[in-house]
Short mmCIF file of C-alpha atoms in Angstrom, two decimals:
data_model
loop_
_atom_site.label_atom_id
_atom_site.label_comp_id
_atom_site.label_asym_id
_atom_site.label_seq_id
_atom_site.Cartn_x
_atom_site.Cartn_y
_atom_site.Cartn_z
CA MET A 19 139.25 39.57 135.50
CA HIS A 20 135.92 37.76 135.39
CA PHE A 21 133.96 36.97 138.50
CA ILE A 22 133.32 33.38 139.54
CA GLN A 23 129.87 32.14 138.59
CA PRO A 24 127.67 32.50 141.67
CA GLU A 25 125.10 30.19 143.11
CA ARG A 26 121.88 31.10 141.31
CA HIS A 27 120.29 34.06 143.07
CA SER A 28 116.97 33.33 144.76
CA ARG A 29 115.05 34.93 147.57
CA ARG A 30 114.46 31.49 149.08
CA ALA A 31 118.19 30.69 149.17
CA PHE A 32 118.96 34.07 150.65
CA LEU A 33 116.39 33.68 153.44
CA ARG A 34 117.57 30.16 154.14
CA ARG A 35 121.18 31.26 154.55
CA ALA A 36 120.17 34.32 156.54
CA GLY A 37 118.21 32.06 158.88
CA GLN A 38 121.24 29.85 159.35
CA LEU A 39 123.29 32.91 160.24
CA ALA A 40 120.64 34.02 162.73
CA PHE A 41 120.86 30.75 164.60
CA ALA A 42 124.64 31.13 164.60
CA GLY A 43 124.36 34.49 166.34
CA ALA A 44 124.25 36.75 163.27
CA ALA A 45 121.07 38.09 161.69
CA LEU A 46 119.51 39.09 158.39
CA PRO A 47 120.86 42.69 158.32
CA THR A 48 124.39 41.33 158.67
CA ALA A 49 124.10 38.93 155.76
CA LEU A 50 127.20 40.53 154.28
CA ASN A 51 129.05 38.13 156.60
CA LEU A 52 128.23 35.49 153.99
CA VAL A 53 131.30 36.65 152.15
CA ALA A 54 133.57 36.09 155.12
CA MET A 55 132.04 32.64 155.62
CA GLY A 56 133.26 31.46 152.25
CA GLU A 57 130.08 31.91 150.20
CA ALA A 58 131.66 34.74 148.25
CA ALA A 59 130.13 35.34 144.85
CA ALA A 60 133.20 36.93 143.31
CA ALA A 61 136.88 36.33 142.82
CA GLN A 62 139.45 38.79 144.06
CA ALA A 63 139.86 41.42 141.36
CA SER A 64 143.31 42.95 141.02
CA ASP A 65 142.13 46.09 139.22
CA TYR A 66 139.45 48.70 139.84
CA LYS A 67 136.21 49.31 137.94
CA ALA A 68 133.17 51.43 138.71
CA LEU A 69 129.79 51.85 137.08
CA VAL A 70 127.84 55.04 137.73
CA CYS A 71 124.11 55.08 137.00
CA VAL A 72 122.79 58.59 136.34
CA PHE A 73 119.01 58.32 136.65
CA LEU A 74 116.85 61.10 135.22
CA PHE A 75 113.61 60.88 137.18
CA GLY A 76 110.34 61.81 135.51
CA GLY A 77 110.91 60.46 132.00
CA ASN A 78 113.28 62.54 129.89
CA ASP A 79 112.02 63.81 126.52
CA TYR A 80 114.24 61.96 124.03
CA ALA A 81 113.37 64.04 120.96
CA ASN A 82 114.76 67.29 122.40
CA THR A 83 117.80 65.58 123.94
CA VAL A 84 119.30 63.73 120.98
CA VAL A 85 117.70 65.83 118.26
CA THR A 86 117.28 64.61 114.72
CA TYR A 87 119.25 67.02 112.52
CA ASP A 88 119.45 65.88 108.88
CA GLU A 89 117.13 68.04 106.83
CA ALA A 90 114.55 65.41 105.88
CA SER A 91 114.14 64.03 109.40
CA TYR A 92 114.29 67.45 111.01
CA ALA A 93 111.47 68.63 108.74
CA ARG A 94 109.21 65.88 110.11
CA TYR A 95 110.30 66.51 113.70
CA ASN A 96 109.67 70.24 113.28
CA THR A 97 106.20 69.66 111.82
CA VAL A 98 105.13 67.18 114.51
CA ARG A 99 106.35 69.41 117.33
CA GLY A 100 104.70 72.55 116.00
CA GLY A 101 107.75 74.41 114.74
CA HIS A 102 107.85 77.10 112.06
CA PRO A 103 108.15 76.07 108.40
CA ASP A 104 111.51 77.85 108.07
CA PHE A 105 113.04 75.46 110.66
CA SER A 106 113.31 78.25 113.21
CA GLY A 107 111.63 76.23 115.91
CA GLY A 108 108.48 77.05 117.80
CA GLY A 109 105.96 74.94 119.67
CA ILE A 110 108.22 72.39 121.37
CA ALA A 111 110.67 72.09 118.44
CA LEU A 112 114.22 73.38 118.79
CA ALA A 113 115.46 75.64 115.98
CA ARG A 114 117.76 73.78 113.61
CA ALA A 115 120.22 76.68 113.40
CA ASP A 116 120.72 76.49 117.17
CA LEU A 117 121.90 72.87 116.84
CA ALA A 118 124.74 73.36 114.38
CA ALA A 119 127.41 73.93 117.05
CA THR A 120 126.47 70.73 118.88
CA LEU A 121 126.15 68.47 115.84
CA LEU A 122 127.34 64.95 116.72
CA GLN A 123 130.00 63.70 114.32
CA PRO A 124 130.33 59.91 114.54
CA ARG A 125 133.37 58.12 113.18
CA THR A 126 131.05 56.04 110.99
CA PRO A 127 128.09 57.96 109.53
CA LEU A 128 124.63 56.60 110.14
CA ALA A 129 122.67 54.96 107.36
CA ASN A 130 120.34 57.03 105.19
CA GLU A 131 122.37 60.17 105.98
CA ARG A 132 120.74 60.41 109.40
CA GLN A 133 122.27 63.01 111.71
CA TYR A 134 121.74 64.01 115.32
CA ALA A 135 122.68 67.01 117.44
CA LEU A 136 122.39 67.88 121.10
CA PRO A 137 120.67 71.03 122.38
CA PRO A 138 123.06 73.97 122.81
CA GLU A 139 123.00 73.58 126.61
CA MET A 140 124.73 70.20 126.18
CA SER A 141 127.86 71.47 124.44
CA GLY A 142 130.09 69.73 127.00
CA LEU A 143 128.60 66.33 126.29
CA ALA A 144 128.68 67.00 122.54
CA ASN A 145 132.41 67.69 122.84
CA LEU A 146 132.89 64.45 124.77
CA PHE A 147 131.08 62.56 122.02
CA ASN A 148 133.06 64.17 119.23
CA SER A 149 136.34 63.56 121.04
CA GLY A 150 135.57 59.85 121.52
CA ALA A 151 134.79 59.83 125.26
CA ALA A 152 131.03 59.39 124.94
CA ALA A 153 128.52 57.40 122.90
CA VAL A 154 124.76 57.42 122.34
CA GLN A 155 122.55 54.38 122.65
CA LEU A 156 119.53 54.92 120.43
CA ASN A 157 115.99 53.82 121.33
CA VAL A 158 116.55 51.67 124.39
CA GLY A 159 113.83 50.66 126.83
CA PRO A 160 112.30 47.75 128.75
CA LEU A 161 111.32 44.65 126.73
CA MET A 162 110.43 41.16 127.90
CA ALA A 163 111.49 39.78 124.50
CA PRO A 164 111.95 41.18 120.99
CA MET A 165 108.74 42.94 119.98
CA THR A 166 107.31 44.33 116.77
CA ARG A 167 104.45 46.80 116.40
CA ALA A 168 102.20 43.88 115.48
CA ASP A 169 103.22 42.15 118.72
CA TYR A 170 102.43 45.31 120.64
CA ASN A 171 98.95 45.40 119.13
CA ASN A 172 98.39 41.73 119.98
CA PRO A 173 96.99 41.49 123.54
CA SER A 174 98.26 37.91 123.89
CA VAL A 175 101.92 39.00 123.58
CA LYS A 176 103.54 39.85 126.91
CA ARG A 177 104.61 43.48 127.33
CA PRO A 178 106.71 45.05 130.08
CA PRO A 179 104.43 45.49 133.09
CA ARG A 180 102.36 48.66 133.39
CA LEU A 181 103.83 50.64 130.54
CA PHE A 182 103.85 54.43 130.83
CA SER A 183 103.61 54.38 134.66
CA HIS A 184 106.37 56.34 136.40
CA ASN A 185 106.91 54.10 139.42
CA ASP A 186 106.61 50.86 137.49
CA GLN A 187 108.86 51.86 134.62
CA GLN A 188 111.48 53.23 137.01
CA SER A 189 111.37 49.82 138.65
CA VAL A 190 111.48 47.89 135.37
CA TRP A 191 114.54 49.88 134.25
CA GLN A 192 116.29 49.12 137.54
CA THR A 193 115.04 45.59 138.33
CA SER A 194 113.34 44.05 135.26
CA SER A 195 110.12 43.92 137.34
CA ALA A 196 107.25 46.24 138.22
CA GLU A 197 107.08 48.31 141.39
CA GLY A 198 107.48 46.13 144.45
CA ALA A 199 110.65 44.38 143.27
CA THR A 200 113.26 44.03 146.00
CA THR A 201 116.50 43.63 144.04
CA GLY A 202 118.03 45.47 141.08
CA TRP A 203 120.66 44.65 138.51
CA GLY A 204 123.11 47.06 140.11
CA GLY A 205 122.69 45.13 143.35
CA HIS A 206 123.19 41.81 141.57
CA LEU A 207 126.45 43.18 140.17
CA GLY A 208 127.29 44.05 143.77
CA ASP A 209 126.54 40.48 144.87
CA LEU A 210 129.17 39.23 142.44
CA ALA A 211 131.68 41.88 143.47
CA LEU A 212 131.44 41.66 147.27
CA ALA A 213 134.53 39.55 147.83
CA SER A 214 136.59 41.82 145.58
CA ASN A 215 136.26 44.55 148.20
CA GLY A 216 137.43 42.52 151.18
CA ALA A 217 136.72 44.06 154.56
CA ASN A 218 134.95 47.06 153.03
CA HIS A 219 132.40 45.09 151.02
CA VAL A 220 129.70 47.35 152.47
CA LEU A 221 130.99 50.04 150.07
CA THR A 222 130.37 47.93 146.96
CA CYS A 223 127.02 49.59 146.19
CA VAL A 224 126.85 53.29 147.03
CA SER A 225 123.93 55.66 146.52
CA VAL A 226 124.32 59.42 146.69
CA ALA A 227 120.60 59.83 145.91
CA GLY A 228 118.82 58.12 148.78
CA ASN A 229 117.31 54.68 148.89
CA THR A 230 117.17 52.85 145.57
CA VAL A 231 116.17 49.32 144.63
CA PHE A 232 118.72 49.45 141.79
CA LEU A 233 121.54 48.81 144.29
CA SER A 234 119.78 46.16 146.37
CA GLY A 235 121.07 42.63 145.84
CA GLU A 236 120.57 39.28 147.49
CA GLN A 237 123.60 39.96 149.69
CA ALA A 238 124.78 43.43 148.68
CA LEU A 239 123.18 46.38 150.43
CA SER A 240 123.00 49.98 149.29
CA TYR A 241 125.24 52.18 151.42
CA GLN A 242 123.81 55.69 151.38
CA VAL A 243 125.89 58.85 151.53
CA SER A 244 125.08 62.49 150.93
CA SER A 245 126.82 64.76 148.46
CA GLY A 246 128.73 66.10 151.47
CA GLY A 247 130.07 62.69 152.48
CA ALA A 248 129.21 59.88 154.86
CA VAL A 249 126.10 60.34 157.00
CA LYS A 250 126.81 60.51 160.73
CA ILE A 251 124.69 59.14 163.54
CA ASN A 252 124.60 62.46 165.35
CA SER A 253 123.90 61.17 168.84
CA LEU A 254 126.93 58.87 168.59
CA SER A 255 129.26 61.36 166.93
CA GLN A 256 128.99 64.47 169.08
CA PRO A 257 128.19 65.42 172.69
CA VAL A 258 124.53 65.11 173.65
CA TYR A 259 123.10 68.03 175.66
CA ASN A 260 126.69 69.38 175.65
CA ALA A 261 127.65 66.41 177.80
CA PRO A 262 130.31 64.06 176.36
CA ALA A 263 129.45 61.53 179.07
CA VAL A 264 125.92 61.17 177.71
CA ARG A 265 127.30 60.58 174.24
CA ASP A 266 129.72 57.96 175.59
CA ALA A 267 126.88 56.19 177.39
CA LEU A 268 124.74 56.13 174.25
CA LEU A 269 127.68 54.85 172.26
CA GLN A 270 128.20 51.99 174.70
CA LEU A 271 124.50 51.08 174.64
CA ALA A 272 124.36 51.23 170.86
CA LEU A 273 127.44 49.13 170.16
CA GLN A 274 127.62 46.57 172.95
CA LYS A 275 126.82 42.93 172.32
CA ARG A 276 123.33 41.89 173.44
CA ASN A 277 121.88 38.53 174.41
CA HIS A 278 118.59 39.06 172.60
CA ARG A 279 119.02 38.11 168.95
CA LEU A 280 117.10 41.06 167.48
CA GLU A 281 118.71 43.60 169.82
CA ASN A 282 122.11 42.23 168.95
CA ALA A 283 121.34 42.40 165.22
CA TYR A 284 120.22 46.01 165.59
CA ASN A 285 123.43 46.92 167.41
CA GLN A 286 125.50 45.15 164.74
CA VAL A 287 123.89 47.28 162.06
CA THR A 288 124.48 50.41 164.14
CA ALA A 289 128.10 49.44 164.72
CA ARG A 290 128.62 48.83 161.03
CA ALA A 291 127.12 52.21 160.13
CA PHE A 292 129.18 53.95 162.80
CA SER A 293 132.48 52.36 161.77
CA THR A 294 131.83 52.75 158.04
CA GLU A 295 131.05 56.44 158.46
CA ALA A 296 134.38 56.92 160.20
CA THR A 297 136.20 54.95 157.51
CA VAL A 298 134.61 56.91 154.67
CA SER A 299 135.06 60.29 156.36
CA ASP A 300 138.74 59.62 157.06
CA ALA A 301 139.35 58.49 153.46
CA LEU A 302 137.53 61.47 151.95
CA SER A 303 139.48 63.87 154.14
CA ALA A 304 142.54 62.93 152.10
CA PHE A 305 140.77 64.16 148.96
CA PRO A 306 139.10 67.49 149.80
CA ALA A 307 136.39 68.82 147.52
CA THR A 308 138.57 71.88 146.91
CA ASP A 309 141.39 69.82 145.37
CA ALA A 310 142.05 70.47 141.69
CA PRO A 311 140.36 67.34 140.26
CA PHE A 312 137.10 68.29 142.02
CA SER A 313 137.13 72.08 142.19
CA HIS A 314 135.94 72.51 138.59
CA PHE A 315 132.55 70.87 139.21
CA PRO A 316 129.79 73.44 138.58
CA SER A 317 128.09 74.99 141.58
CA GLN A 318 124.32 75.06 142.16
CA ASN A 319 124.05 71.73 140.37
CA SER A 320 122.84 68.89 142.59
CA LEU A 321 123.88 66.22 140.08
CA ALA A 322 127.38 67.68 139.91
CA ASP A 323 127.54 67.65 143.72
CA GLN A 324 126.63 63.96 143.75
CA LEU A 325 129.14 63.09 141.04
CA LYS A 326 131.83 65.06 142.84
CA LEU A 327 131.32 62.83 145.87
CA VAL A 328 131.52 59.75 143.64
CA ALA A 329 134.78 61.04 142.15
CA ARG A 330 136.22 61.61 145.64
CA MET A 331 135.27 58.07 146.71
CA ILE A 332 136.91 56.71 143.58
CA ALA A 333 140.02 58.76 144.37
CA ALA A 334 140.01 57.18 147.85
CA ARG A 335 139.56 53.63 146.51
CA ASP A 336 142.93 52.40 147.81
CA LEU A 337 142.29 53.83 151.28
CA LEU A 338 138.82 52.29 151.25
CA GLY A 339 140.06 48.95 149.91
CA THR A 340 137.52 48.82 147.09
CA ARG A 341 138.06 47.24 143.68
CA ARG A 342 134.54 47.00 142.25
CA GLN A 343 131.83 49.59 142.90
CA VAL A 344 128.40 50.50 141.56
CA PHE A 345 127.17 54.05 142.23
CA PHE A 346 123.75 55.65 141.86
CA VAL A 347 123.11 59.38 141.38
CA SER A 348 120.03 61.14 140.10
CA LEU A 349 118.35 64.32 138.93
CA GLY A 350 114.59 64.87 138.99
CA GLY A 351 112.16 67.20 137.26
CA PHE A 352 111.86 65.57 133.82
CA ASP A 353 108.10 64.90 133.91
CA LEU A 354 107.43 67.84 131.64
CA HIS A 355 103.85 67.67 130.44
CA ASP A 356 104.09 71.47 130.63
CA ASN A 357 106.84 74.05 130.28
CA LEU A 358 109.11 71.67 128.37
CA MET A 359 110.90 74.42 126.50
CA ALA A 360 111.60 76.44 129.63
CA LYS A 361 112.62 73.65 131.99
CA GLN A 362 114.23 70.82 130.03
CA PRO A 363 117.15 72.88 128.64
CA VAL A 364 118.13 73.87 132.20
CA LEU A 365 118.02 70.26 133.37
CA LEU A 366 119.95 68.97 130.35
CA GLY A 367 122.55 71.68 130.87
CA GLN A 368 123.04 70.38 134.41
CA VAL A 369 123.38 66.80 133.14
CA SER A 370 125.92 67.81 130.52
CA SER A 371 128.09 69.99 132.76
CA ALA A 372 128.01 67.44 135.59
CA LEU A 373 129.02 64.53 133.37
CA THR A 374 131.68 66.62 131.63
CA ALA A 375 133.22 67.63 134.97
CA PHE A 376 133.01 64.07 136.27
CA HIS A 377 134.82 62.68 133.24
CA ALA A 378 137.48 65.37 133.55
CA ALA A 379 137.99 64.35 137.19
CA THR A 380 138.45 60.69 136.22
CA VAL A 381 141.02 61.75 133.62
CA SER A 382 142.90 63.78 136.25
CA LEU A 383 142.79 60.80 138.61
CA LYS A 384 144.03 58.52 135.80
CA VAL A 385 141.03 56.21 136.12
CA ALA A 386 138.98 57.28 133.08
CA GLU A 387 139.28 53.82 131.50
CA GLN A 388 138.14 52.20 134.75
CA VAL A 389 134.98 54.27 135.26
CA THR A 390 131.86 54.25 133.09
CA ALA A 391 128.85 56.52 133.63
CA PHE A 392 125.55 55.87 131.89
CA THR A 393 122.15 57.52 131.88
CA ALA A 394 118.73 55.98 132.45
CA SER A 395 115.20 57.33 132.92
CA ASP A 396 111.64 56.15 133.57
CA PHE A 397 110.85 56.25 129.85
CA GLY A 398 111.05 58.50 126.82
CA ARG A 399 108.14 60.72 125.88
CA THR A 400 105.80 61.29 122.96
CA LEU A 401 107.21 62.95 119.89
CA GLN A 402 103.85 64.64 119.45
CA SER A 403 103.29 67.79 121.47
CA ASN A 404 100.42 68.09 123.93
CA GLY A 405 100.56 71.85 123.49
CA ASP A 406 103.23 72.82 126.01
CA GLY A 407 105.12 69.59 126.60
CA SER A 408 105.11 65.87 125.88
CA ASP A 409 103.47 62.88 127.51
CA HIS A 410 104.65 59.51 128.80
CA GLY A 411 106.40 57.30 126.26
CA TRP A 412 108.60 54.21 126.15
CA GLY A 413 111.94 53.98 124.33
CA ALA A 414 114.53 56.77 124.57
CA HIS A 415 118.11 57.69 123.73
CA HIS A 416 120.82 57.50 126.42
CA PHE A 417 124.46 58.43 126.98
CA LEU A 418 127.55 56.48 127.98
CA VAL A 419 130.67 58.31 129.15
CA GLY A 420 134.12 56.96 130.00
CA GLY A 421 137.54 55.99 128.72
CA SER A 422 136.45 52.42 127.98
CA VAL A 423 133.39 53.49 125.99
CA ARG A 424 133.73 53.01 122.25
CA GLY A 425 132.86 56.63 121.79
CA GLN A 426 132.03 58.93 118.90
CA ALA A 427 129.44 56.40 117.80
CA PHE A 428 125.73 55.62 117.86
CA TYR A 429 124.49 52.19 118.88
CA GLY A 430 121.16 50.58 118.11
CA GLN A 431 118.76 51.61 115.39
CA ALA A 432 117.92 55.20 114.50
CA PRO A 433 114.12 55.33 114.55
CA PRO A 434 112.18 57.14 111.84
CA VAL A 435 110.40 60.33 112.81
CA SER A 436 106.72 59.47 112.91
CA VAL A 437 103.60 59.69 115.07
CA THR A 438 101.18 57.41 113.22
CA ASN A 439 100.35 53.83 114.05
CA SER A 440 99.23 52.74 110.62
CA THR A 441 99.64 49.03 109.91
CA THR A 442 100.52 49.89 106.31
CA ASP A 443 103.16 52.50 107.10
CA ALA A 444 106.51 50.67 107.01
CA ASP A 445 108.18 53.84 108.27
CA ASP A 446 106.27 53.50 111.52
CA GLN A 447 107.55 50.12 112.75
CA TRP A 448 109.18 51.64 115.81
CA HIS A 449 106.29 53.81 116.98
CA VAL A 450 103.16 52.88 118.89
CA GLY A 451 101.17 56.09 118.68
CA GLN A 452 101.91 59.80 119.25
CA GLY A 453 105.58 59.20 118.52
CA ARG A 454 106.13 56.82 121.44
CA LEU A 455 109.15 54.71 120.54
CA LEU A 456 108.87 50.93 120.64
CA PRO A 457 112.40 50.08 121.86
CA SER A 458 114.68 48.44 119.33
CA THR A 459 117.22 47.71 122.11
CA SER A 460 116.25 46.29 125.50
CA VAL A 461 117.43 47.48 128.89
CA ASP A 462 118.69 43.90 129.41
CA GLN A 463 121.04 44.23 126.43
CA TYR A 464 122.18 47.64 127.67
CA ALA A 465 122.79 46.29 131.19
CA ALA A 466 124.48 43.10 129.98
CA THR A 467 126.99 45.05 127.89
CA LEU A 468 127.93 47.11 130.95
CA ALA A 469 128.02 44.00 133.14
CA GLN A 470 130.35 42.18 130.77
CA TRP A 471 132.80 45.09 130.95
CA PHE A 472 132.44 45.04 134.74
CA GLY A 473 133.65 41.44 134.77
CA VAL A 474 130.54 39.26 134.67
CA PRO A 475 130.98 36.07 132.57
CA ASP A 476 128.28 34.95 130.18
CA SER A 477 127.47 32.01 132.43
CA ALA A 478 126.43 34.37 135.24
CA MET A 479 124.57 36.92 133.13
CA ALA A 480 121.11 35.42 133.73
CA ALA A 481 121.53 36.23 137.43
CA ILE A 482 122.00 39.89 136.52
CA VAL A 483 119.40 40.44 133.78
CA PRO A 484 116.90 37.57 133.65
CA ASN A 485 115.27 38.57 130.34
CA LEU A 486 118.55 38.48 128.42
CA ARG A 487 118.00 34.85 127.43
CA GLN A 488 115.16 36.05 125.18
CA PHE A 489 117.58 38.11 123.08
CA GLY A 490 120.43 37.28 120.74
CA GLY A 491 121.44 37.31 117.08
CA SER A 492 122.30 40.24 114.88
CA ASP A 493 119.06 42.13 115.50
CA TYR A 494 119.21 41.92 119.31
CA PRO A 495 122.84 41.21 120.30
CA THR A 496 123.50 40.46 123.96
CA ASP A 497 126.67 42.55 123.69
CA ILE A 498 125.79 45.81 121.95
CA GLY A 499 129.47 46.67 121.50
CA PHE A 500 129.73 50.10 123.09
CA MET A 501 132.37 48.96 125.64
CA ARG A 502 136.00 48.11 124.90
#
């Protein structure tokens, strides 16, 4: 079911409506009441769907994640990364023989006999791909509009803001704007979905990885939980100084209605947090972490712990009354200018095992076709080695996992393996120096394809990803096609 087209999102409109609510006795932090007042941005959805953003903080090295495997391309990769002539790896190149077991076998072979494999630590994700439950989006990254290498070299052509900066590119991936943006496309999806979740609309956007602008909308707020469950307000949830009476007094002070507008708004937020924690904790208690669908998640893996909590919340969707949800989880440590070969395989192994366990849980819960997980990161990295690692880049390869993913396939364009920036080298169109990929697919296209599956109509897409209007046609389709 598609959502109803919303009023066009704007900060001015939001502040105006929030001000009206304040004069009516509500306040800005309780703007979720807009839904109950009839300004709902979504229709009631009769099914359930969830998107799960898996953000890899630091800028994941694309070339050692989805590794070029066909002999001609591998030879160039191996040379650029300082490997041995016999393809046995070295420098920051993986050995080709180690990739054979995780060779990706798409239903439709890539052009020019191109092949890719995953590192051996990602065998679980390779199996998901080869069984049809996962896909790879090639060379995706932020773009303001379609861009060629000549455009990139032309200072008058607008680029994404502050390329190669961690904070800014994290923000551009999540919001289409540089650092300082206040809303993200996950939050805008939440704006459209609020009414679908009825009384528990506060659980539309859920982060298990702390505060994130990705889940902030004009009306939707990011509800934060830990991998252990809902976060309690300790002074309101247990005796203070071993005195239940003190706790009861604090509870009364924190939740009672106040005459002062700001005090009352603060207490409303506290009351909402207090009641939501109880609701979430009660619902999760019906689906213990030790139950079979969740017990197989790997231990000592923080991403797996986060995804386990997401799976438990999805299992509790009927108790929570949720029909549309956007989740955010993350794993850090990918800024590997040094020690790439020692550290990245461990991190990628955690990503693979966590996503594999999460997908297995959704299959057990019979919701695999209703849940889609996707990866994102600050940026890709240079193909060229800096000696012990790689430096900040731009485009990268990413994964999509779920029962509604058109899996066992690559999407986008397979870039050539190159590090030059010669204007006469036709093989270098998608590189801008040192093997940094110029994206051939934009984040807006990537996000729009997920949003369409989530239920967003074309007429509302500009409210989700504002740069999408710059794309279209066969070279830059607004629907990439990786969702059923």
